[in-house]
Amino acid sequence: QVQLMESGGGSEQSGGSHRLSCVASGLPASVHCMAWFRQAPGKEREGVAAIADSATKYAESVKGRFTISEDNAENTLYLQMNSLKPEDTAMYYCAAVQPPCPPLGAGHGLEEFEYDYWGQGAQVTVSS
């Protein structure tokens, strides 16, 4: 059974940095197909960043500011968020799917339907 548990939610000032973590269990040790999504109040959930066998993809809104990474030994996914903006305020969700990983080309990799497993979410609030 796959389980995902996010941690690290909190509040930051605009321009600050924050890191989210997601501990995964039940996934193959060799290849991880994982992503971060977020949902702001009144908005649909959107893909933020994805990682598949070390390849990465980012939404345009976070490219250059956010970094997705993983520690396979610790079965942990990270999202390092720098230069935070108030519009980054949202509930952030960790997501995963069993291999084979979704392709990370145009139109793929950051869609909700591509992932089967979800964490409970971690709130990040950025104040101006």
PDB file of N, CA and C in Angstrom, residues 6-110:
ATOM      1  N   GLU A   6       3.167  14.458   3.770  1.00  0.00           N
ATOM      2  CA  GLU A   6       3.876  15.724   3.652  1.00  0.00           C
ATOM      3  C   GLU A   6       4.166  16.319   5.032  1.00  0.00           C
ATOM      4  N   SER A   7       5.199  17.141   5.075  1.00  0.00           N
ATOM      5  CA  SER A   7       5.505  17.908   6.281  1.00  0.00           C
ATOM      6  C   SER A   7       6.237  19.174   5.868  1.00  0.00           C
ATOM      7  N   GLY A   8       6.278  20.131   6.788  1.00  0.00           N
ATOM      8  CA  GLY A   8       7.023  21.360   6.535  1.00  0.00           C
ATOM      9  C   GLY A   8       6.185  22.556   6.182  1.00  0.00           C
ATOM     10  N   GLY A   9       4.874  22.430   6.210  1.00  0.00           N
ATOM     11  CA  GLY A   9       4.029  23.578   5.927  1.00  0.00           C
ATOM     12  C   GLY A   9       4.254  24.696   6.930  1.00  0.00           C
ATOM     13  N   GLY A  10       3.939  25.928   6.531  1.00  0.00           N
ATOM     14  CA  GLY A  10       4.117  27.049   7.442  1.00  0.00           C
ATOM     15  C   GLY A  10       3.904  28.376   6.746  1.00  0.00           C
ATOM     16  N   SER A  11       4.316  29.433   7.417  1.00  0.00           N
ATOM     17  CA  SER A  11       4.140  30.791   6.904  1.00  0.00           C
ATOM     18  C   SER A  11       5.490  31.433   6.640  1.00  0.00           C
ATOM     19  N   GLU A  12       5.544  32.222   5.552  1.00  0.00           N
ATOM     20  CA  GLU A  12       6.768  32.918   5.185  1.00  0.00           C
ATOM     21  C   GLU A  12       6.424  34.328   4.697  1.00  0.00           C
ATOM     22  N   GLN A  13       7.402  35.182   4.748  1.00  0.00           N
ATOM     23  CA  GLN A  13       7.285  36.513   4.158  1.00  0.00           C
ATOM     24  C   GLN A  13       7.586  36.422   2.666  1.00  0.00           C
ATOM     25  N   SER A  14       7.010  37.330   1.912  1.00  0.00           N
ATOM     26  CA  SER A  14       7.314  37.421   0.486  1.00  0.00           C
ATOM     27  C   SER A  14       8.815  37.578   0.282  1.00  0.00           C
ATOM     28  N   GLY A  15       9.357  36.799  -0.664  1.00  0.00           N
ATOM     29  CA  GLY A  15      10.793  36.820  -0.909  1.00  0.00           C
ATOM     30  C   GLY A  15      11.569  35.779  -0.139  1.00  0.00           C
ATOM     31  N   GLY A  16      10.910  35.136   0.803  1.00  0.00           N
ATOM     32  CA  GLY A  16      11.567  34.143   1.632  1.00  0.00           C
ATOM     33  C   GLY A  16      11.631  32.775   0.973  1.00  0.00           C
ATOM     34  N   SER A  17      12.156  31.810   1.731  1.00  0.00           N
ATOM     35  CA  SER A  17      12.317  30.440   1.252  1.00  0.00           C
ATOM     36  C   SER A  17      11.655  29.469   2.209  1.00  0.00           C
ATOM     37  N   HIS A  18      11.310  28.310   1.666  1.00  0.00           N
ATOM     38  CA  HIS A  18      10.650  27.288   2.490  1.00  0.00           C
ATOM     39  C   HIS A  18      10.856  25.953   1.796  1.00  0.00           C
ATOM     40  N   ARG A  19      10.909  24.876   2.602  1.00  0.00           N
ATOM     41  CA  ARG A  19      11.064  23.551   2.028  1.00  0.00           C
ATOM     42  C   ARG A  19       9.998  22.600   2.550  1.00  0.00           C
ATOM     43  N   LEU A  20       9.360  21.904   1.626  1.00  0.00           N
ATOM     44  CA  LEU A  20       8.398  20.865   1.964  1.00  0.00           C
ATOM     45  C   LEU A  20       9.045  19.497   1.783  1.00  0.00           C
ATOM     46  N   SER A  21       8.596  18.551   2.594  1.00  0.00           N
ATOM     47  CA  SER A  21       9.065  17.172   2.490  1.00  0.00           C
ATOM     48  C   SER A  21       7.870  16.243   2.334  1.00  0.00           C
ATOM     49  N   CYS A  22       8.122  15.096   1.696  1.00  0.00           N
ATOM     50  CA  CYS A  22       7.084  14.078   1.539  1.00  0.00           C
ATOM     51  C   CYS A  22       7.747  12.718   1.676  1.00  0.00           C
ATOM     52  N   VAL A  23       7.393  12.004   2.732  1.00  0.00           N
ATOM     53  CA  VAL A  23       7.928  10.658   2.937  1.00  0.00           C
ATOM     54  C   VAL A  23       6.989   9.666   2.286  1.00  0.00           C
ATOM     55  N   ALA A  24       7.552   8.800   1.429  1.00  0.00           N
ATOM     56  CA  ALA A  24       6.757   7.823   0.690  1.00  0.00           C
ATOM     57  C   ALA A  24       7.060   6.416   1.178  1.00  0.00           C
ATOM     58  N   SER A  25       6.025   5.601   1.241  1.00  0.00           N
ATOM     59  CA  SER A  25       6.199   4.188   1.535  1.00  0.00           C
ATOM     60  C   SER A  25       5.377   3.384   0.549  1.00  0.00           C
ATOM     61  N   GLY A  26       5.868   2.186   0.222  1.00  0.00           N
ATOM     62  CA  GLY A  26       5.137   1.314  -0.680  1.00  0.00           C
ATOM     63  C   GLY A  26       5.469   1.501  -2.147  1.00  0.00           C
ATOM     64  N   LEU A  27       6.415   2.402  -2.461  1.00  0.00           N
ATOM     65  CA  LEU A  27       6.826   2.604  -3.852  1.00  0.00           C
ATOM     66  C   LEU A  27       8.076   1.799  -4.160  1.00  0.00           C
ATOM     67  N   PRO A  28       8.291   1.430  -5.428  1.00  0.00           N
ATOM     68  CA  PRO A  28       9.528   0.725  -5.777  1.00  0.00           C
ATOM     69  C   PRO A  28      10.739   1.557  -5.391  1.00  0.00           C
ATOM     70  N   ALA A  29      11.784   0.912  -4.917  1.00  0.00           N
ATOM     71  CA  ALA A  29      12.973   1.635  -4.487  1.00  0.00           C
ATOM     72  C   ALA A  29      13.758   2.206  -5.654  1.00  0.00           C
ATOM     73  N   SER A  30      13.654   1.592  -6.830  1.00  0.00           N
ATOM     74  CA  SER A  30      14.542   1.962  -7.929  1.00  0.00           C
ATOM     75  C   SER A  30      14.071   3.178  -8.705  1.00  0.00           C
ATOM     76  N   VAL A  31      12.793   3.317  -8.944  1.00  0.00           N
ATOM     77  CA  VAL A  31      12.283   4.417  -9.766  1.00  0.00           C
ATOM     78  C   VAL A  31      11.108   5.072  -9.057  1.00  0.00           C
ATOM     79  N   HIS A  32      11.182   6.384  -8.907  1.00  0.00           N
ATOM     80  CA  HIS A  32      10.089   7.129  -8.290  1.00  0.00           C
ATOM     81  C   HIS A  32       9.479   8.066  -9.321  1.00  0.00           C
ATOM     82  N   CYS A  33       8.167   8.011  -9.420  1.00  0.00           N
ATOM     83  CA  CYS A  33       7.422   8.905 -10.304  1.00  0.00           C
ATOM     84  C   CYS A  33       6.569   9.769  -9.394  1.00  0.00           C
ATOM     85  N   MET A  34       7.031  10.983  -9.127  1.00  0.00           N
ATOM     86  CA  MET A  34       6.373  11.789  -8.107  1.00  0.00           C
ATOM     87  C   MET A  34       6.253  13.240  -8.540  1.00  0.00           C
ATOM     88  N   ALA A  35       5.385  13.962  -7.857  1.00  0.00           N
ATOM     89  CA  ALA A  35       5.135  15.353  -8.227  1.00  0.00           C
ATOM     90  C   ALA A  35       4.588  16.122  -7.036  1.00  0.00           C
ATOM     91  N   TRP A  36       4.649  17.430  -7.148  1.00  0.00           N
ATOM     92  CA  TRP A  36       4.006  18.342  -6.204  1.00  0.00           C
ATOM     93  C   TRP A  36       2.902  19.094  -6.942  1.00  0.00           C
ATOM     94  N   PHE A  37       1.745  19.157  -6.298  1.00  0.00           N
ATOM     95  CA  PHE A  37       0.625  19.942  -6.783  1.00  0.00           C
ATOM     96  C   PHE A  37       0.272  20.962  -5.701  1.00  0.00           C
ATOM     97  N   ARG A  38      -0.519  21.951  -6.077  1.00  0.00           N
ATOM     98  CA  ARG A  38      -1.011  22.906  -5.079  1.00  0.00           C
ATOM     99  C   ARG A  38      -2.403  23.362  -5.443  1.00  0.00           C
ATOM    100  N   GLN A  39      -3.143  23.768  -4.411  1.00  0.00           N
ATOM    101  CA  GLN A  39      -4.492  24.276  -4.619  1.00  0.00           C
ATOM    102  C   GLN A  39      -4.703  25.480  -3.735  1.00  0.00           C
ATOM    103  N   ALA A  40      -4.945  26.614  -4.366  1.00  0.00           N
ATOM    104  CA  ALA A  40      -5.242  27.842  -3.646  1.00  0.00           C
ATOM    105  C   ALA A  40      -6.749  27.941  -3.435  1.00  0.00           C
ATOM    106  N   PRO A  41      -7.202  28.691  -2.427  1.00  0.00           N
ATOM    107  CA  PRO A  41      -8.634  28.835  -2.179  1.00  0.00           C
ATOM    108  C   PRO A  41      -9.371  29.324  -3.420  1.00  0.00           C
ATOM    109  N   GLY A  42     -10.443  28.620  -3.780  1.00  0.00           N
ATOM    110  CA  GLY A  42     -11.250  29.017  -4.909  1.00  0.00           C
ATOM    111  C   GLY A  42     -10.676  28.674  -6.260  1.00  0.00           C
ATOM    112  N   LYS A  43      -9.545  27.964  -6.284  1.00  0.00           N
ATOM    113  CA  LYS A  43      -8.910  27.612  -7.555  1.00  0.00           C
ATOM    114  C   LYS A  43      -8.771  26.103  -7.684  1.00  0.00           C
ATOM    115  N   GLU A  44      -8.579  25.649  -8.918  1.00  0.00           N
ATOM    116  CA  GLU A  44      -8.357  24.232  -9.151  1.00  0.00           C
ATOM    117  C   GLU A  44      -6.933  23.833  -8.752  1.00  0.00           C
ATOM    118  N   ARG A  45      -6.767  22.563  -8.469  1.00  0.00           N
ATOM    119  CA  ARG A  45      -5.438  22.059  -8.146  1.00  0.00           C
ATOM    120  C   ARG A  45      -4.572  22.080  -9.397  1.00  0.00           C
ATOM    121  N   GLU A  46      -3.334  22.521  -9.255  1.00  0.00           N
ATOM    122  CA  GLU A  46      -2.434  22.623 -10.401  1.00  0.00           C
ATOM    123  C   GLU A  46      -1.110  21.942 -10.107  1.00  0.00           C
ATOM    124  N   GLY A  47      -0.501  21.392 -11.136  1.00  0.00           N
ATOM    125  CA  GLY A  47       0.794  20.774 -10.999  1.00  0.00           C
ATOM    126  C   GLY A  47       1.875  21.826 -10.876  1.00  0.00           C
ATOM    127  N   VAL A  48       2.819  21.596  -9.967  1.00  0.00           N
ATOM    128  CA  VAL A  48       3.883  22.548  -9.705  1.00  0.00           C
ATOM    129  C   VAL A  48       5.218  22.028 -10.223  1.00  0.00           C
ATOM    130  N   ALA A  49       5.553  20.791  -9.875  1.00  0.00           N
ATOM    131  CA  ALA A  49       6.831  20.207 -10.268  1.00  0.00           C
ATOM    132  C   ALA A  49       6.707  18.696 -10.249  1.00  0.00           C
ATOM    133  N   ALA A  50       7.432  18.046 -11.149  1.00  0.00           N
ATOM    134  CA  ALA A  50       7.413  16.588 -11.233  1.00  0.00           C
ATOM    135  C   ALA A  50       8.836  16.066 -11.398  1.00  0.00           C
ATOM    136  N   ILE A  51       9.037  14.844 -10.927  1.00  0.00           N
ATOM    137  CA  ILE A  51      10.326  14.181 -11.090  1.00  0.00           C
ATOM    138  C   ILE A  51      10.067  12.733 -11.484  1.00  0.00           C
ATOM    139  N   ALA A  52      10.822  12.264 -12.493  1.00  0.00           N
ATOM    140  CA  ALA A  52      10.651  10.906 -13.004  1.00  0.00           C
ATOM    141  C   ALA A  52      12.021  10.378 -13.400  1.00  0.00           C
ATOM    142  N   ASP A  53      12.531   9.452 -12.599  1.00  0.00           N
ATOM    143  CA  ASP A  53      13.833   8.853 -12.886  1.00  0.00           C
ATOM    144  C   ASP A  53      14.891   9.934 -13.097  1.00  0.00           C
ATOM    145  N   SER A  54      14.886  10.921 -12.213  1.00  0.00           N
ATOM    146  CA  SER A  54      15.837  12.037 -12.159  1.00  0.00           C
ATOM    147  C   SER A  54      15.542  13.166 -13.139  1.00  0.00           C
ATOM    148  N   ALA A  55      14.653  12.974 -14.107  1.00  0.00           N
ATOM    149  CA  ALA A  55      14.240  14.084 -14.974  1.00  0.00           C
ATOM    150  C   ALA A  55      13.209  14.927 -14.223  1.00  0.00           C
ATOM    151  N   THR A  56      13.204  16.234 -14.482  1.00  0.00           N
ATOM    152  CA  THR A  56      12.287  17.116 -13.768  1.00  0.00           C
ATOM    153  C   THR A  56      11.528  18.016 -14.740  1.00  0.00           C
ATOM    154  N   LYS A  57      10.389  18.509 -14.252  1.00  0.00           N
ATOM    155  CA  LYS A  57       9.573  19.429 -15.025  1.00  0.00           C
ATOM    156  C   LYS A  57       8.919  20.397 -14.053  1.00  0.00           C
ATOM    157  N   TYR A  58       8.785  21.657 -14.472  1.00  0.00           N
ATOM    158  CA  TYR A  58       8.210  22.682 -13.601  1.00  0.00           C
ATOM    159  C   TYR A  58       7.119  23.458 -14.334  1.00  0.00           C
ATOM    160  N   ALA A  59       6.136  23.888 -13.563  1.00  0.00           N
ATOM    161  CA  ALA A  59       5.158  24.829 -14.100  1.00  0.00           C
ATOM    162  C   ALA A  59       5.859  26.157 -14.360  1.00  0.00           C
ATOM    163  N   GLU A  60       5.394  26.879 -15.370  1.00  0.00           N
ATOM    164  CA  GLU A  60       6.020  28.153 -15.717  1.00  0.00           C
ATOM    165  C   GLU A  60       6.005  29.130 -14.550  1.00  0.00           C
ATOM    166  N   SER A  61       4.969  29.065 -13.734  1.00  0.00           N
ATOM    167  CA  SER A  61       4.817  30.013 -12.627  1.00  0.00           C
ATOM    168  C   SER A  61       5.873  29.851 -11.541  1.00  0.00           C
ATOM    169  N   VAL A  62       6.549  28.691 -11.495  1.00  0.00           N
ATOM    170  CA  VAL A  62       7.539  28.454 -10.440  1.00  0.00           C
ATOM    171  C   VAL A  62       8.930  28.190 -10.982  1.00  0.00           C
ATOM    172  N   LYS A  63       9.060  28.113 -12.306  1.00  0.00           N
ATOM    173  CA  LYS A  63      10.341  27.787 -12.913  1.00  0.00           C
ATOM    174  C   LYS A  63      11.393  28.822 -12.497  1.00  0.00           C
ATOM    175  N   GLY A  64      12.559  28.330 -12.063  1.00  0.00           N
ATOM    176  CA  GLY A  64      13.624  29.205 -11.606  1.00  0.00           C
ATOM    177  C   GLY A  64      13.548  29.567 -10.136  1.00  0.00           C
ATOM    178  N   ARG A  65      12.407  29.276  -9.502  1.00  0.00           N
ATOM    179  CA  ARG A  65      12.249  29.591  -8.074  1.00  0.00           C
ATOM    180  C   ARG A  65      12.115  28.321  -7.223  1.00  0.00           C
ATOM    181  N   PHE A  66      11.477  27.295  -7.751  1.00  0.00           N
ATOM    182  CA  PHE A  66      11.247  26.057  -7.010  1.00  0.00           C
ATOM    183  C   PHE A  66      12.147  24.961  -7.564  1.00  0.00           C
ATOM    184  N   THR A  67      12.549  24.044  -6.680  1.00  0.00           N
ATOM    185  CA  THR A  67      13.354  22.892  -7.081  1.00  0.00           C
ATOM    186  C   THR A  67      12.791  21.624  -6.447  1.00  0.00           C
ATOM    187  N   ILE A  68      12.502  20.635  -7.292  1.00  0.00           N
ATOM    188  CA  ILE A  68      12.044  19.335  -6.800  1.00  0.00           C
ATOM    189  C   ILE A  68      13.244  18.401  -6.756  1.00  0.00           C
ATOM    190  N   SER A  69      13.338  17.627  -5.693  1.00  0.00           N
ATOM    191  CA  SER A  69      14.453  16.684  -5.570  1.00  0.00           C
ATOM    192  C   SER A  69      14.005  15.513  -4.714  1.00  0.00           C
ATOM    193  N   GLU A  70      14.811  14.467  -4.700  1.00  0.00           N
ATOM    194  CA  GLU A  70      14.442  13.304  -3.915  1.00  0.00           C
ATOM    195  C   GLU A  70      15.679  12.685  -3.283  1.00  0.00           C
ATOM    196  N   ASP A  71      15.469  12.046  -2.159  1.00  0.00           N
ATOM    197  CA  ASP A  71      16.499  11.263  -1.482  1.00  0.00           C
ATOM    198  C   ASP A  71      15.992   9.828  -1.476  1.00  0.00           C
ATOM    199  N   ASN A  72      16.457   9.034  -2.430  1.00  0.00           N
ATOM    200  CA  ASN A  72      15.949   7.675  -2.556  1.00  0.00           C
ATOM    201  C   ASN A  72      16.240   6.839  -1.316  1.00  0.00           C
ATOM    202  N   ALA A  73      17.381   7.086  -0.686  1.00  0.00           N
ATOM    203  CA  ALA A  73      17.743   6.311   0.495  1.00  0.00           C
ATOM    204  C   ALA A  73      16.749   6.540   1.632  1.00  0.00           C
ATOM    205  N   GLU A  74      16.196   7.758   1.682  1.00  0.00           N
ATOM    206  CA  GLU A  74      15.235   8.097   2.738  1.00  0.00           C
ATOM    207  C   GLU A  74      13.801   8.052   2.248  1.00  0.00           C
ATOM    208  N   ASN A  75      13.604   7.675   0.953  1.00  0.00           N
ATOM    209  CA  ASN A  75      12.260   7.644   0.365  1.00  0.00           C
ATOM    210  C   ASN A  75      11.522   8.963   0.589  1.00  0.00           C
ATOM    211  N   THR A  76      12.246  10.053   0.383  1.00  0.00           N
ATOM    212  CA  THR A  76      11.686  11.370   0.664  1.00  0.00           C
ATOM    213  C   THR A  76      11.792  12.273  -0.563  1.00  0.00           C
ATOM    214  N   LEU A  77      10.699  12.956  -0.848  1.00  0.00           N
ATOM    215  CA  LEU A  77      10.614  13.940  -1.915  1.00  0.00           C
ATOM    216  C   LEU A  77      10.626  15.322  -1.286  1.00  0.00           C
ATOM    217  N   TYR A  78      11.328  16.253  -1.936  1.00  0.00           N
ATOM    218  CA  TYR A  78      11.418  17.614  -1.415  1.00  0.00           C
ATOM    219  C   TYR A  78      10.924  18.626  -2.441  1.00  0.00           C
ATOM    220  N   LEU A  79      10.474  19.764  -1.942  1.00  0.00           N
ATOM    221  CA  LEU A  79      10.193  20.915  -2.795  1.00  0.00           C
ATOM    222  C   LEU A  79      10.816  22.125  -2.112  1.00  0.00           C
ATOM    223  N   GLN A  80      11.924  22.611  -2.673  1.00  0.00           N
ATOM    224  CA  GLN A  80      12.564  23.814  -2.180  1.00  0.00           C
ATOM    225  C   GLN A  80      11.956  25.010  -2.892  1.00  0.00           C
ATOM    226  N   MET A  81      11.400  25.920  -2.119  1.00  0.00           N
ATOM    227  CA  MET A  81      10.710  27.074  -2.679  1.00  0.00           C
ATOM    228  C   MET A  81      11.466  28.342  -2.285  1.00  0.00           C
ATOM    229  N   ASN A  82      11.962  29.051  -3.270  1.00  0.00           N
ATOM    230  CA  ASN A  82      12.688  30.306  -3.046  1.00  0.00           C
ATOM    231  C   ASN A  82      11.936  31.470  -3.671  1.00  0.00           C
ATOM    232  N   SER A  83      12.308  32.668  -3.284  1.00  0.00           N
ATOM    233  CA  SER A  83      11.672  33.890  -3.817  1.00  0.00           C
ATOM    234  C   SER A  83      10.156  33.777  -3.785  1.00  0.00           C
ATOM    235  N   LEU A  84       9.638  33.369  -2.650  1.00  0.00           N
ATOM    236  CA  LEU A  84       8.204  33.129  -2.520  1.00  0.00           C
ATOM    237  C   LEU A  84       7.394  34.400  -2.747  1.00  0.00           C
ATOM    238  N   LYS A  85       6.214  34.216  -3.318  1.00  0.00           N
ATOM    239  CA  LYS A  85       5.291  35.307  -3.599  1.00  0.00           C
ATOM    240  C   LYS A  85       3.960  35.013  -2.907  1.00  0.00           C
ATOM    241  N   PRO A  86       3.168  36.047  -2.617  1.00  0.00           N
ATOM    242  CA  PRO A  86       1.858  35.793  -2.009  1.00  0.00           C
ATOM    243  C   PRO A  86       1.002  34.830  -2.837  1.00  0.00           C
ATOM    244  N   GLU A  87       1.146  34.858  -4.147  1.00  0.00           N
ATOM    245  CA  GLU A  87       0.351  33.959  -4.995  1.00  0.00           C
ATOM    246  C   GLU A  87       0.796  32.504  -4.904  1.00  0.00           C
ATOM    247  N   ASP A  88       1.882  32.233  -4.193  1.00  0.00           N
ATOM    248  CA  ASP A  88       2.281  30.850  -3.927  1.00  0.00           C
ATOM    249  C   ASP A  88       1.511  30.256  -2.739  1.00  0.00           C
ATOM    250  N   THR A  89       0.737  31.061  -2.057  1.00  0.00           N
ATOM    251  CA  THR A  89      -0.068  30.583  -0.940  1.00  0.00           C
ATOM    252  C   THR A  89      -1.049  29.523  -1.419  1.00  0.00           C
ATOM    253  N   ALA A  90      -0.978  28.344  -0.816  1.00  0.00           N
ATOM    254  CA  ALA A  90      -1.831  27.224  -1.242  1.00  0.00           C
ATOM    255  C   ALA A  90      -1.611  26.036  -0.324  1.00  0.00           C
ATOM    256  N   MET A  91      -2.486  25.039  -0.485  1.00  0.00           N
ATOM    257  CA  MET A  91      -2.249  23.725   0.109  1.00  0.00           C
ATOM    258  C   MET A  91      -1.418  22.950  -0.909  1.00  0.00           C
ATOM    259  N   TYR A  92      -0.294  22.424  -0.469  1.00  0.00           N
ATOM    260  CA  TYR A  92       0.608  21.690  -1.355  1.00  0.00           C
ATOM    261  C   TYR A  92       0.471  20.194  -1.107  1.00  0.00           C
ATOM    262  N   TYR A  93       0.337  19.446  -2.199  1.00  0.00           N
ATOM    263  CA  TYR A  93       0.130  18.005  -2.136  1.00  0.00           C
ATOM    264  C   TYR A  93       1.260  17.264  -2.838  1.00  0.00           C
ATOM    265  N   CYS A  94       1.685  16.188  -2.233  1.00  0.00           N
ATOM    266  CA  CYS A  94       2.623  15.260  -2.828  1.00  0.00           C
ATOM    267  C   CYS A  94       1.813  14.191  -3.564  1.00  0.00           C
ATOM    268  N   ALA A  95       2.279  13.780  -4.743  1.00  0.00           N
ATOM    269  CA  ALA A  95       1.570  12.775  -5.533  1.00  0.00           C
ATOM    270  C   ALA A  95       2.559  11.779  -6.111  1.00  0.00           C
ATOM    271  N   ALA A  96       2.072  10.567  -6.364  1.00  0.00           N
ATOM    272  CA  ALA A  96       2.938   9.523  -6.904  1.00  0.00           C
ATOM    273  C   ALA A  96       2.126   8.551  -7.751  1.00  0.00           C
ATOM    274  N   VAL A  97       2.830   7.829  -8.589  1.00  0.00           N
ATOM    275  CA  VAL A  97       2.227   6.782  -9.398  1.00  0.00           C
ATOM    276  C   VAL A  97       3.272   5.686  -9.562  1.00  0.00           C
ATOM    277  N   GLN A  98       2.798   4.437  -9.699  1.00  0.00           N
ATOM    278  CA  GLN A  98       3.722   3.334  -9.916  1.00  0.00           C
ATOM    279  C   GLN A  98       4.336   3.453 -11.307  1.00  0.00           C
ATOM    280  N   PRO A  99       5.587   3.005 -11.462  1.00  0.00           N
ATOM    281  CA  PRO A  99       6.208   3.021 -12.803  1.00  0.00           C
ATOM    282  C   PRO A  99       5.387   2.190 -13.793  1.00  0.00           C
ATOM    283  N   PRO A 100       5.441   2.494 -15.099  1.00  0.00           N
ATOM    284  CA  PRO A 100       6.308   3.501 -15.720  1.00  0.00           C
ATOM    285  C   PRO A 100       5.838   4.923 -15.450  1.00  0.00           C
ATOM    286  N   CYS A 101       6.778   5.834 -15.352  1.00  0.00           N
ATOM    287  CA  CYS A 101       6.464   7.222 -15.034  1.00  0.00           C
ATOM    288  C   CYS A 101       5.797   7.904 -16.222  1.00  0.00           C
ATOM    289  N   PRO A 102       4.947   8.901 -15.934  1.00  0.00           N
ATOM    290  CA  PRO A 102       4.396   9.694 -17.029  1.00  0.00           C
ATOM    291  C   PRO A 102       5.522  10.420 -17.761  1.00  0.00           C
ATOM    292  N   PRO A 103       5.416  10.583 -19.070  1.00  0.00           N
ATOM    293  CA  PRO A 103       6.422  11.381 -19.772  1.00  0.00           C
ATOM    294  C   PRO A 103       6.360  12.813 -19.274  1.00  0.00           C
ATOM    295  N   LEU A 104       7.473  13.508 -19.316  1.00  0.00           N
ATOM    296  CA  LEU A 104       7.511  14.894 -18.832  1.00  0.00           C
ATOM    297  C   LEU A 104       7.592  15.882 -19.989  1.00  0.00           C
ATOM    298  N   GLY A 105       7.081  15.492 -21.133  1.00  0.00           N
ATOM    299  CA  GLY A 105       7.054  16.394 -22.275  1.00  0.00           C
ATOM    300  C   GLY A 105       5.870  17.333 -22.217  1.00  0.00           C
ATOM    301  N   ALA A 106       5.662  18.036 -23.301  1.00  0.00           N
ATOM    302  CA  ALA A 106       4.587  19.023 -23.380  1.00  0.00           C
ATOM    303  C   ALA A 106       3.238  18.376 -23.067  1.00  0.00           C
ATOM    304  N   GLY A 107       2.521  18.971 -22.118  1.00  0.00           N
ATOM    305  CA  GLY A 107       1.193  18.486 -21.780  1.00  0.00           C
ATOM    306  C   GLY A 107       1.148  17.272 -20.891  1.00  0.00           C
ATOM    307  N   HIS A 108       2.281  16.845 -20.385  1.00  0.00           N
ATOM    308  CA  HIS A 108       2.327  15.649 -19.541  1.00  0.00           C
ATOM    309  C   HIS A 108       3.198  15.891 -18.307  1.00  0.00           C
ATOM    310  N   GLY A 109       2.922  15.098 -17.287  1.00  0.00           N
ATOM    311  CA  GLY A 109       3.744  15.119 -16.091  1.00  0.00           C
ATOM    312  C   GLY A 109       3.198  15.952 -14.958  1.00  0.00           C
ATOM    313  N   LEU A 110       2.358  16.931 -15.272  1.00  0.00           N
ATOM    314  CA  LEU A 110       1.799  17.804 -14.237  1.00  0.00           C
ATOM    315  C   LEU A 110       0.276  17.803 -14.262  1.00  0.00           C
TER     316      LEU A 110
END
